[in-house]
Amino acid sequence: MPSLLERLGVELPVVQAGMGGGISRHELAAAVSEAGGLGTIAVNGAGAIRRELAAARALTGRPLAVNVLLPFARRDWFEAAAEADVVVTFWGEPRRRTGGTWLHQCGSVAEARRARAAGADGVIVQGVEAGGHVRGTTPALQLLAEARQALPREYPVLLAGGIAERDDVREALAAGATAAVAGTRFLLSEESRAHALYKERLLAAGETVLTDLFGAAWPAPHRVVPNAATEHWLSGGVRLLYPLRGTKDERRGLRRGPWLNRLLNHLLAPGARYAPPGLQLRMIRAQRPGSRLLSPAGPTDDAPATLVEAGALYAGETVSRIGEIRPAGQLVQVLTP
Ligand SMILES: Cc1cc2nc3c(=O)[nH]c(=O)nc-3n(C[C@H](O)[C@H](O)[C@H](O)COP(=O)(O)O)c2cc1C
């Protein structure tokens, strides 16, 4: 039986993770797919999904994925995303929403099982070392081993977290992954729409923090590079990433924001999520490192530069191993075993 990648017509076992809020748009996704990997568009709204997909199709005839965040998605987003070759969902109860190939990104074996039962064509298991919003609570290779044991041998399991070099991909494939999914590595590509100052900060970064600080509209853990906002609110330095003792949150190294910020994030999340785009933009422009409500919006190249200190500099642990920005097509080659 042909594998998932063969059925899709994806040549290489390298997938570029969807990076939300418009960091991965048509330029990046098309460059990755054109190089033989699978590129993923991640934008909000049905209109934006359609526009980005059409622009990517104009650049490549190869398969493309669209990423949809379940806490934010409305029905028309799925209708637009269904035009892609693959729909990747994240963060929420897995449920089939489109007819074509569907992958769900999971943080646990239990979630992977639920996704399969709901009809997912495969799962992406995400380790705790991943960048962006982090569902995983264990290192990626450990979760992969557990998922491989729990799921049928031929069921596609992709691995996200810790992928920055060819050897990482090789190791993932040897451990039974169908393909490797990289976010941070492609964030540091020429085509990614991250703000130039954000890319600069990432190149200089040696550490990351797993926190819930930028939780307005989406109170959930995310991994970021420290900036003025994390320095302002998360006092006490960065803890060991995997301490052996302590609470579940401490074990995975989660640095929680102050209780009042968290309370406000929870109370205001539904309203903030559905606020009109104009109001969201005003809130983002007004955001400062000391603001109690910190939006999950990342500093894209068309966002205010103030977000570099006041916003979330999403990145995975691999950021400390990445020292250069390269064209995305070259990165596909660099990652291919
Ligand atoms: C800047 C950034 C934004 C992200 N946004 C999303 C997103 O919108 N949807 C999603 O499914 N995953 C998102 N992720 C997580 C990725 O899907 C993936 O799990 C992660 O990038 C893997 O870890 P790595 O960044 O260390 O490669 C994001 C990751 C980063 C770095």
PDB file of C-alpha atoms in Angstrom, residues 152-318:
ATOM      1  CA  PRO A 152      -1.065   0.312  14.124  1.00  0.00           C
ATOM      2  CA  ARG A 153       2.274  -0.070  12.367  1.00  0.00           C
ATOM      3  CA  GLU A 154       1.128   1.419   9.073  1.00  0.00           C
ATOM      4  CA  TYR A 155      -0.680   4.402  10.650  1.00  0.00           C
ATOM      5  CA  PRO A 156       1.154   7.646   9.722  1.00  0.00           C
ATOM      6  CA  VAL A 157       2.807   9.359  12.694  1.00  0.00           C
ATOM      7  CA  LEU A 158       4.828  12.508  11.981  1.00  0.00           C
ATOM      8  CA  LEU A 159       7.142  14.045  14.554  1.00  0.00           C
ATOM      9  CA  ALA A 160       7.350  17.745  15.542  1.00  0.00           C
ATOM     10  CA  GLY A 161       9.849  19.219  17.986  1.00  0.00           C
ATOM     11  CA  GLY A 162      13.628  19.107  17.984  1.00  0.00           C
ATOM     12  CA  ILE A 163      14.060  19.076  14.193  1.00  0.00           C
ATOM     13  CA  ALA A 164      16.771  21.431  12.947  1.00  0.00           C
ATOM     14  CA  GLU A 165      19.283  19.294  11.078  1.00  0.00           C
ATOM     15  CA  ARG A 166      19.500  16.272   8.805  1.00  0.00           C
ATOM     16  CA  ASP A 167      20.507  14.015  11.688  1.00  0.00           C
ATOM     17  CA  ASP A 168      17.341  14.969  13.584  1.00  0.00           C
ATOM     18  CA  VAL A 169      15.224  13.907  10.614  1.00  0.00           C
ATOM     19  CA  ARG A 170      17.241  10.723  10.242  1.00  0.00           C
ATOM     20  CA  GLU A 171      16.698   9.889  13.910  1.00  0.00           C
ATOM     21  CA  ALA A 172      12.956  10.587  13.690  1.00  0.00           C
ATOM     22  CA  LEU A 173      12.576   8.343  10.630  1.00  0.00           C
ATOM     23  CA  ALA A 174      14.648   5.579  12.234  1.00  0.00           C
ATOM     24  CA  ALA A 175      12.337   5.757  15.258  1.00  0.00           C
ATOM     25  CA  GLY A 176       9.335   5.145  13.024  1.00  0.00           C
ATOM     26  CA  ALA A 177       8.184   8.634  12.024  1.00  0.00           C
ATOM     27  CA  THR A 178       6.535   8.975   8.613  1.00  0.00           C
ATOM     28  CA  ALA A 179       8.068  12.435   8.255  1.00  0.00           C
ATOM     29  CA  ALA A 180       9.643  15.177  10.340  1.00  0.00           C
ATOM     30  CA  VAL A 181       7.899  18.497  10.938  1.00  0.00           C
ATOM     31  CA  ALA A 182       9.998  21.619  11.522  1.00  0.00           C
ATOM     32  CA  GLY A 183       8.751  25.050  12.540  1.00  0.00           C
ATOM     33  CA  THR A 184      11.590  27.084  14.016  1.00  0.00           C
ATOM     34  CA  ARG A 185      14.053  25.990  11.300  1.00  0.00           C
ATOM     35  CA  PHE A 186      11.694  27.398   8.648  1.00  0.00           C
ATOM     36  CA  LEU A 187      10.866  30.453  10.755  1.00  0.00           C
ATOM     37  CA  LEU A 188      14.507  31.350  10.111  1.00  0.00           C
ATOM     38  CA  SER A 189      14.138  31.214   6.342  1.00  0.00           C
ATOM     39  CA  GLU A 190      14.108  34.089   3.876  1.00  0.00           C
ATOM     40  CA  GLU A 191      10.484  33.392   2.996  1.00  0.00           C
ATOM     41  CA  SER A 192       9.062  33.331   6.522  1.00  0.00           C
ATOM     42  CA  ARG A 193       7.046  36.450   7.310  1.00  0.00           C
ATOM     43  CA  ALA A 194       8.529  36.898  10.789  1.00  0.00           C
ATOM     44  CA  HIS A 195       9.667  40.477  11.467  1.00  0.00           C
ATOM     45  CA  ALA A 196      13.377  41.004  10.646  1.00  0.00           C
ATOM     46  CA  LEU A 197      14.054  42.011  14.280  1.00  0.00           C
ATOM     47  CA  TYR A 198      12.314  38.837  15.503  1.00  0.00           C
ATOM     48  CA  LYS A 199      14.602  36.758  13.266  1.00  0.00           C
ATOM     49  CA  GLU A 200      17.606  38.677  14.616  1.00  0.00           C
ATOM     50  CA  ARG A 201      16.566  37.946  18.208  1.00  0.00           C
ATOM     51  CA  LEU A 202      16.189  34.261  17.395  1.00  0.00           C
ATOM     52  CA  LEU A 203      19.610  34.038  15.792  1.00  0.00           C
ATOM     53  CA  ALA A 204      21.134  35.478  18.963  1.00  0.00           C
ATOM     54  CA  ALA A 205      19.038  33.346  21.340  1.00  0.00           C
ATOM     55  CA  GLY A 206      20.530  30.638  23.537  1.00  0.00           C
ATOM     56  CA  GLU A 207      17.450  29.616  25.511  1.00  0.00           C
ATOM     57  CA  THR A 208      13.667  29.427  25.411  1.00  0.00           C
ATOM     58  CA  VAL A 209      10.904  29.655  28.017  1.00  0.00           C
ATOM     59  CA  LEU A 210       7.721  27.604  28.150  1.00  0.00           C
ATOM     60  CA  THR A 211       5.053  29.922  29.543  1.00  0.00           C
ATOM     61  CA  ASP A 212       1.389  30.903  29.433  1.00  0.00           C
ATOM     62  CA  LEU A 213       2.169  34.624  29.545  1.00  0.00           C
ATOM     63  CA  PHE A 214       0.949  35.607  26.062  1.00  0.00           C
ATOM     64  CA  GLY A 215      -2.401  34.064  26.804  1.00  0.00           C
ATOM     65  CA  ALA A 216      -4.981  36.708  25.881  1.00  0.00           C
ATOM     66  CA  ALA A 217      -7.593  34.960  23.671  1.00  0.00           C
ATOM     67  CA  TRP A 218      -5.692  31.695  23.999  1.00  0.00           C
ATOM     68  CA  PRO A 219      -4.674  30.772  27.564  1.00  0.00           C
ATOM     69  CA  ALA A 220      -2.389  27.864  26.692  1.00  0.00           C
ATOM     70  CA  PRO A 221       1.352  27.072  27.045  1.00  0.00           C
ATOM     71  CA  HIS A 222       3.714  28.345  24.402  1.00  0.00           C
ATOM     72  CA  ARG A 223       7.495  28.303  23.956  1.00  0.00           C
ATOM     73  CA  VAL A 224       9.194  31.626  23.307  1.00  0.00           C
ATOM     74  CA  VAL A 225      12.578  33.312  23.374  1.00  0.00           C
ATOM     75  CA  PRO A 226      12.909  35.722  26.330  1.00  0.00           C
ATOM     76  CA  ASN A 227      12.298  39.447  25.728  1.00  0.00           C
ATOM     77  CA  ALA A 228      11.314  42.496  27.765  1.00  0.00           C
ATOM     78  CA  ALA A 229       7.794  41.119  28.424  1.00  0.00           C
ATOM     79  CA  THR A 230       9.019  37.791  29.807  1.00  0.00           C
ATOM     80  CA  GLU A 231      11.661  39.629  31.859  1.00  0.00           C
ATOM     81  CA  HIS A 232       8.979  41.940  33.252  1.00  0.00           C
ATOM     82  CA  TRP A 233       6.504  39.226  34.257  1.00  0.00           C
ATOM     83  CA  LEU A 234       8.503  36.046  34.800  1.00  0.00           C
ATOM     84  CA  SER A 235      10.985  36.894  37.498  1.00  0.00           C
ATOM     85  CA  GLY A 236      13.378  34.346  38.970  1.00  0.00           C
ATOM     86  CA  GLY A 237      15.297  33.133  35.909  1.00  0.00           C
ATOM     87  CA  VAL A 238      14.662  30.162  33.653  1.00  0.00           C
ATOM     88  CA  ARG A 239      14.262  26.835  35.428  1.00  0.00           C
ATOM     89  CA  LEU A 240      15.651  23.478  34.405  1.00  0.00           C
ATOM     90  CA  LEU A 241      13.642  22.175  31.466  1.00  0.00           C
ATOM     91  CA  TYR A 242      12.997  18.661  32.700  1.00  0.00           C
ATOM     92  CA  PRO A 243      13.407  18.531  36.470  1.00  0.00           C
ATOM     93  CA  LEU A 244      12.733  15.107  37.920  1.00  0.00           C
ATOM     94  CA  ARG A 245      10.539  16.229  40.801  1.00  0.00           C
ATOM     95  CA  GLY A 246       7.780  18.791  41.258  1.00  0.00           C
ATOM     96  CA  THR A 247       4.305  19.346  39.848  1.00  0.00           C
ATOM     97  CA  LYS A 248       3.374  18.334  36.301  1.00  0.00           C
ATOM     98  CA  ASP A 249       3.850  21.938  35.178  1.00  0.00           C
ATOM     99  CA  GLU A 250       7.249  22.178  36.864  1.00  0.00           C
ATOM    100  CA  ARG A 251       8.338  18.871  35.334  1.00  0.00           C
ATOM    101  CA  ARG A 252       7.744  20.221  31.860  1.00  0.00           C
ATOM    102  CA  GLY A 253       9.361  23.543  32.806  1.00  0.00           C
ATOM    103  CA  LEU A 254       6.223  25.715  32.505  1.00  0.00           C
ATOM    104  CA  ARG A 255       6.733  29.275  33.797  1.00  0.00           C
ATOM    105  CA  ARG A 256       3.302  30.636  34.616  1.00  0.00           C
ATOM    106  CA  GLY A 257       2.436  34.334  34.431  1.00  0.00           C
ATOM    107  CA  PRO A 258       1.059  36.158  37.520  1.00  0.00           C
ATOM    108  CA  TRP A 259      -2.336  34.879  38.720  1.00  0.00           C
ATOM    109  CA  LEU A 260      -4.122  38.133  37.882  1.00  0.00           C
ATOM    110  CA  ASN A 261      -2.891  38.042  34.273  1.00  0.00           C
ATOM    111  CA  ARG A 262      -4.043  34.424  34.011  1.00  0.00           C
ATOM    112  CA  LEU A 263      -7.446  35.203  35.480  1.00  0.00           C
ATOM    113  CA  LEU A 264      -7.935  38.086  33.040  1.00  0.00           C
ATOM    114  CA  ASN A 265      -6.808  35.887  30.139  1.00  0.00           C
ATOM    115  CA  HIS A 266      -9.342  33.216  31.057  1.00  0.00           C
ATOM    116  CA  LEU A 267     -12.220  35.614  31.656  1.00  0.00           C
ATOM    117  CA  LEU A 268     -11.635  37.642  28.519  1.00  0.00           C
ATOM    118  CA  ALA A 269     -10.543  34.797  26.187  1.00  0.00           C
ATOM    119  CA  PRO A 270     -13.897  34.253  24.422  1.00  0.00           C
ATOM    120  CA  GLY A 271     -14.402  38.003  23.827  1.00  0.00           C
ATOM    121  CA  ALA A 272     -10.792  38.587  22.746  1.00  0.00           C
ATOM    122  CA  ARG A 273     -10.964  35.640  20.347  1.00  0.00           C
ATOM    123  CA  TYR A 274     -13.970  37.010  18.484  1.00  0.00           C
ATOM    124  CA  ALA A 275     -13.144  40.727  18.717  1.00  0.00           C
ATOM    125  CA  PRO A 276     -13.344  42.466  15.321  1.00  0.00           C
ATOM    126  CA  PRO A 277      -9.962  42.566  13.502  1.00  0.00           C
ATOM    127  CA  GLY A 278      -9.768  46.387  13.823  1.00  0.00           C
ATOM    128  CA  LEU A 279     -10.070  46.208  17.613  1.00  0.00           C
ATOM    129  CA  GLN A 280      -7.538  43.364  17.793  1.00  0.00           C
ATOM    130  CA  LEU A 281      -5.072  45.450  15.801  1.00  0.00           C
ATOM    131  CA  ARG A 282      -5.552  48.449  18.140  1.00  0.00           C
ATOM    132  CA  MET A 283      -4.915  46.180  21.137  1.00  0.00           C
ATOM    133  CA  ILE A 284      -1.770  44.789  19.523  1.00  0.00           C
ATOM    134  CA  ARG A 285      -0.484  48.305  18.736  1.00  0.00           C
ATOM    135  CA  ALA A 286      -1.092  49.378  22.332  1.00  0.00           C
ATOM    136  CA  GLN A 287       0.625  46.291  23.795  1.00  0.00           C
ATOM    137  CA  ARG A 288       3.718  47.021  25.906  1.00  0.00           C
ATOM    138  CA  PRO A 289       5.999  44.637  27.859  1.00  0.00           C
ATOM    139  CA  GLY A 290       4.201  45.633  31.084  1.00  0.00           C
ATOM    140  CA  SER A 291       0.648  45.103  29.728  1.00  0.00           C
ATOM    141  CA  ARG A 292      -1.311  42.549  31.742  1.00  0.00           C
ATOM    142  CA  LEU A 293      -3.141  41.301  28.655  1.00  0.00           C
ATOM    143  CA  LEU A 294      -0.552  40.025  26.203  1.00  0.00           C
ATOM    144  CA  SER A 295      -1.894  38.903  22.842  1.00  0.00           C
ATOM    145  CA  PRO A 296      -0.674  35.656  21.247  1.00  0.00           C
ATOM    146  CA  ALA A 297       0.030  37.569  17.995  1.00  0.00           C
ATOM    147  CA  GLY A 298       3.639  37.084  16.918  1.00  0.00           C
ATOM    148  CA  PRO A 299       5.752  39.837  15.329  1.00  0.00           C
ATOM    149  CA  THR A 300       5.174  39.358  11.622  1.00  0.00           C
ATOM    150  CA  ASP A 301       6.878  41.662   9.120  1.00  0.00           C
ATOM    151  CA  ASP A 302       3.659  43.680   8.778  1.00  0.00           C
ATOM    152  CA  ALA A 303       3.026  43.998  12.548  1.00  0.00           C
ATOM    153  CA  PRO A 304       4.266  46.849  14.759  1.00  0.00           C
ATOM    154  CA  ALA A 305       7.958  46.413  15.685  1.00  0.00           C
ATOM    155  CA  THR A 306       6.971  47.032  19.342  1.00  0.00           C
ATOM    156  CA  LEU A 307       5.816  43.378  19.408  1.00  0.00           C
ATOM    157  CA  VAL A 308       9.462  42.266  19.367  1.00  0.00           C
ATOM    158  CA  GLU A 309       9.733  43.329  23.033  1.00  0.00           C
ATOM    159  CA  ALA A 310       6.036  43.210  23.990  1.00  0.00           C
ATOM    160  CA  GLY A 311       4.892  40.122  22.060  1.00  0.00           C
ATOM    161  CA  ALA A 312       5.593  36.410  21.870  1.00  0.00           C
ATOM    162  CA  LEU A 313       8.886  35.483  20.145  1.00  0.00           C
ATOM    163  CA  TYR A 314       7.797  31.906  19.450  1.00  0.00           C
ATOM    164  CA  ALA A 315      10.642  29.435  18.962  1.00  0.00           C
ATOM    165  CA  GLY A 316      11.505  25.862  19.801  1.00  0.00           C
ATOM    166  CA  GLU A 317      14.521  24.628  21.731  1.00  0.00           C
ATOM    167  CA  THR A 318      16.357  24.068  18.447  1.00  0.00           C
TER     168      THR A 318
END
